[in-house]
PDB file of C-alpha atoms in Angstrom:
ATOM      1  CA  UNK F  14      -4.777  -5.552 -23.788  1.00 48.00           C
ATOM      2  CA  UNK F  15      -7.342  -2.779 -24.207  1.00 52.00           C
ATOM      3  CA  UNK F  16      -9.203  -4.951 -26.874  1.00 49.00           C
ATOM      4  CA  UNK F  17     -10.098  -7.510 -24.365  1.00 45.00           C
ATOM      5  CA  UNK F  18     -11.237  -5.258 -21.902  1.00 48.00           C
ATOM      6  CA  UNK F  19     -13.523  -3.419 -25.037  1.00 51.00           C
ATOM      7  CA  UNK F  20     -14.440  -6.930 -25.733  1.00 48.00           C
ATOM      8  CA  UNK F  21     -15.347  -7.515 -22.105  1.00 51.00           C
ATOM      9  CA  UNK F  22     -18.292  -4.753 -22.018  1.00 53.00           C
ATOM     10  CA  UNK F  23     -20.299  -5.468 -25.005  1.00 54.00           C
ATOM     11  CA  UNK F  24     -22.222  -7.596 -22.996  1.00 55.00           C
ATOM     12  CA  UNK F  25     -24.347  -4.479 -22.180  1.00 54.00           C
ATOM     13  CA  UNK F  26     -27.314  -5.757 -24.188  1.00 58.00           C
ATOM     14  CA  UNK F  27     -28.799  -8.356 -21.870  1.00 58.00           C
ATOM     15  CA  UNK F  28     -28.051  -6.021 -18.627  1.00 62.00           C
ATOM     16  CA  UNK F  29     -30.087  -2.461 -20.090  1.00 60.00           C
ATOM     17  CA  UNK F  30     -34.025  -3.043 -20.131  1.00 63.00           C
ATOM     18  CA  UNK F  31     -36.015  -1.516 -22.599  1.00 66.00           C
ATOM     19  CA  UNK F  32     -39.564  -0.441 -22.077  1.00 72.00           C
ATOM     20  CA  UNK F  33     -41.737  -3.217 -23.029  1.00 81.00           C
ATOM     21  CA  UNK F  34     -44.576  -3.306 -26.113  1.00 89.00           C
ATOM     22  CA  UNK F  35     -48.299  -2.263 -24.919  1.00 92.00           C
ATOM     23  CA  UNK F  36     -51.411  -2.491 -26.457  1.00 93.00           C
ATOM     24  CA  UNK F  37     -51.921   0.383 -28.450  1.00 92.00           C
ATOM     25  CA  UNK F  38     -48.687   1.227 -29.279  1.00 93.00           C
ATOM     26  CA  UNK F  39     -47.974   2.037 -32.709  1.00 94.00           C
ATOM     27  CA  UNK F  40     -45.201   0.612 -34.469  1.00 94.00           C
ATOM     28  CA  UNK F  41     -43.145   0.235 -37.381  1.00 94.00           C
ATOM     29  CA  UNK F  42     -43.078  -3.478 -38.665  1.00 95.00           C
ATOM     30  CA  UNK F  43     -39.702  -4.482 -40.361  1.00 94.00           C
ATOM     31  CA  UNK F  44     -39.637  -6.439 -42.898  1.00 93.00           C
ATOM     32  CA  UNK F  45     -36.322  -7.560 -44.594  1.00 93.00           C
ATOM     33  CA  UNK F  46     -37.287  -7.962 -48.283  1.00 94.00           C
ATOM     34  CA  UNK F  47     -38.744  -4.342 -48.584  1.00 92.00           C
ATOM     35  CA  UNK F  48     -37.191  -0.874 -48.068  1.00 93.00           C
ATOM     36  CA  UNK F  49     -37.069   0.893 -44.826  1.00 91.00           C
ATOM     37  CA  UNK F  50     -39.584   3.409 -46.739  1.00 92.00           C
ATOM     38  CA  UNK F  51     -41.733   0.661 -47.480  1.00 93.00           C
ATOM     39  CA  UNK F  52     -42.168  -0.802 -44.154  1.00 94.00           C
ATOM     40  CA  UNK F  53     -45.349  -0.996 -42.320  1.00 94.00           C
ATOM     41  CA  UNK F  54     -47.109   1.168 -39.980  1.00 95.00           C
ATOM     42  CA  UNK F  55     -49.488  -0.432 -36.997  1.00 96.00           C
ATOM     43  CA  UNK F  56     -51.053  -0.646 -33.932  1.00 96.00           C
ATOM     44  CA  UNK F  57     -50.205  -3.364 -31.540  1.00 96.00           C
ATOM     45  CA  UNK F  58     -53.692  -4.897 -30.468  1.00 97.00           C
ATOM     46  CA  UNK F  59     -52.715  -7.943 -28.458  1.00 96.00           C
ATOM     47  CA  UNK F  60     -49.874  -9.553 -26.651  1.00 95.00           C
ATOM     48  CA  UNK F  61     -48.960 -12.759 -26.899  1.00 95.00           C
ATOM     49  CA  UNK F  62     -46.453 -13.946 -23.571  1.00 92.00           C
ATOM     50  CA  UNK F  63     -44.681 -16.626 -23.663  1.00 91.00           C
ATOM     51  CA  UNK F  64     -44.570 -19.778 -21.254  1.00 92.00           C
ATOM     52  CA  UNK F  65     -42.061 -17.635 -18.694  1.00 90.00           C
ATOM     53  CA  UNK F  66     -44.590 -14.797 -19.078  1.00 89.00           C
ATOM     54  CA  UNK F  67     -42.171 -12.605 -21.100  1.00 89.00           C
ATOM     55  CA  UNK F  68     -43.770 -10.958 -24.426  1.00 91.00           C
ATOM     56  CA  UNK F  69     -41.727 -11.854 -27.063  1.00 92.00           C
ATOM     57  CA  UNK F  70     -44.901 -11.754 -30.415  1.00 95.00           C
ATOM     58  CA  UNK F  71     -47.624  -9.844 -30.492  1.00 96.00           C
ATOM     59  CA  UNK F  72     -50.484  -9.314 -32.732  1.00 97.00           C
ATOM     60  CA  UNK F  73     -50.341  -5.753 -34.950  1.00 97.00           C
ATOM     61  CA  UNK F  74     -53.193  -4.538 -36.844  1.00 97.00           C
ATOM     62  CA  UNK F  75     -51.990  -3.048 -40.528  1.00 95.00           C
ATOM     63  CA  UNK F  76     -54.062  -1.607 -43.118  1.00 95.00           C
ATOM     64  CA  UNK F  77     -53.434  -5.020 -44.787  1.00 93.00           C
ATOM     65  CA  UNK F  78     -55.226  -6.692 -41.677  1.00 95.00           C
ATOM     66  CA  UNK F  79     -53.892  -8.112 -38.306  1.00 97.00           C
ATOM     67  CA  UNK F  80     -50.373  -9.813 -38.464  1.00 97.00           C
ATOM     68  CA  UNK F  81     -48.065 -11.712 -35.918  1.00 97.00           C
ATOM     69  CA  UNK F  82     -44.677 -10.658 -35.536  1.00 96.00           C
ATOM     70  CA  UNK F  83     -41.795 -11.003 -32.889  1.00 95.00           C
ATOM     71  CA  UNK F  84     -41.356  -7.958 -30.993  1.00 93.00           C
ATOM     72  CA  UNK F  85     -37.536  -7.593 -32.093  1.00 92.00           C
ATOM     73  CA  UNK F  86     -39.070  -6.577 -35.789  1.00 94.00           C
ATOM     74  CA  UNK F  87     -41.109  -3.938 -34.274  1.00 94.00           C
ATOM     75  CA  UNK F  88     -39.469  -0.389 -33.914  1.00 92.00           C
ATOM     76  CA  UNK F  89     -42.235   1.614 -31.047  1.00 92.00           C
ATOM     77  CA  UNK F  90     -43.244   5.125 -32.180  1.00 90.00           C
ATOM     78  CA  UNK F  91     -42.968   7.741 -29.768  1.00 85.00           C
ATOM     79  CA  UNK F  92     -46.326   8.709 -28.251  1.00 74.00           C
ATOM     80  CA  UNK F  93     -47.269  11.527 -25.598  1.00 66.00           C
ATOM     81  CA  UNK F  94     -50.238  10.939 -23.151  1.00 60.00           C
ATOM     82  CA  UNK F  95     -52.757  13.674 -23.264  1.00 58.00           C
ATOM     83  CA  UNK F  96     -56.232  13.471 -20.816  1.00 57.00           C
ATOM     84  CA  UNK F  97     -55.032   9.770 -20.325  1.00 56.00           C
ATOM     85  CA  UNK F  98     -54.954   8.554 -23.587  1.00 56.00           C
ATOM     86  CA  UNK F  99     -51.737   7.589 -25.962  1.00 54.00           C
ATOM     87  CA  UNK F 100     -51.521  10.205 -28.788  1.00 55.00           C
ATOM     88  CA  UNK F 101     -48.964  10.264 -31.512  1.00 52.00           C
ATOM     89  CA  UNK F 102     -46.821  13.307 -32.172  1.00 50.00           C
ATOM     90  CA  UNK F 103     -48.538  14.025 -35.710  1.00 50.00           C
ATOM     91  CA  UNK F 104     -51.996  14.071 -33.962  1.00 50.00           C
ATOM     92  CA  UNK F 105     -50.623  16.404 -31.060  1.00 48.00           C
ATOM     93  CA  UNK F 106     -49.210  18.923 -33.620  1.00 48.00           C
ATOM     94  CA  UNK F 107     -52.736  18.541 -35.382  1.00 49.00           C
ATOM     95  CA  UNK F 108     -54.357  19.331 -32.441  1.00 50.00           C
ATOM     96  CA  UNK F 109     -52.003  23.061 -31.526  1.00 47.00           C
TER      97      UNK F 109
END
């Protein structure tokens, strides 16, 4: 009996939010056929909602140029705000 209640609350996945994607963002763009070490970094330079006004692909910009991507192969960066602008952490340690 305890497995169907476990069973019962992985459903937990459609009921959590997560923050959503914004321009400027940087992310991590998976990609299945490389290495996690491999992968690329970018900056998410425009949003792309769908017909029910959710974002679900967005445009990044790469060093290898702009791509489209769904937002479920982007992993977000952590960023801090500092004077009202989006820094990452590497620039904020550069910065101390």
């Amino acid at each position: 009996m305890n497995i169907l209640t476990s069973i019962n609350n992985i459903d937990f996945k459609w009921t959590t939010s997560t923050p959503p994607i914004n321009i400027d963002d940087m992310v991590v763009v998976v990609d299945n056929q490389s290495p996690p070490l491999a992968w690329r970094l970018g900056r998410v330079v425009e949003l792309l909602p769908g017909s029910d006004g959710h974002v679900r692909v967005v445009r990044v910009l790469t060093r290898a140029g702009t791509i489209t991507r769904p937002v479920v192969k982007l992993v977000p960066l952590p960023s801090v705000i500092i004077n009202n602008k989006y820094t990452s952490e590497r620039t904020l340690c550069a910065m101390a």
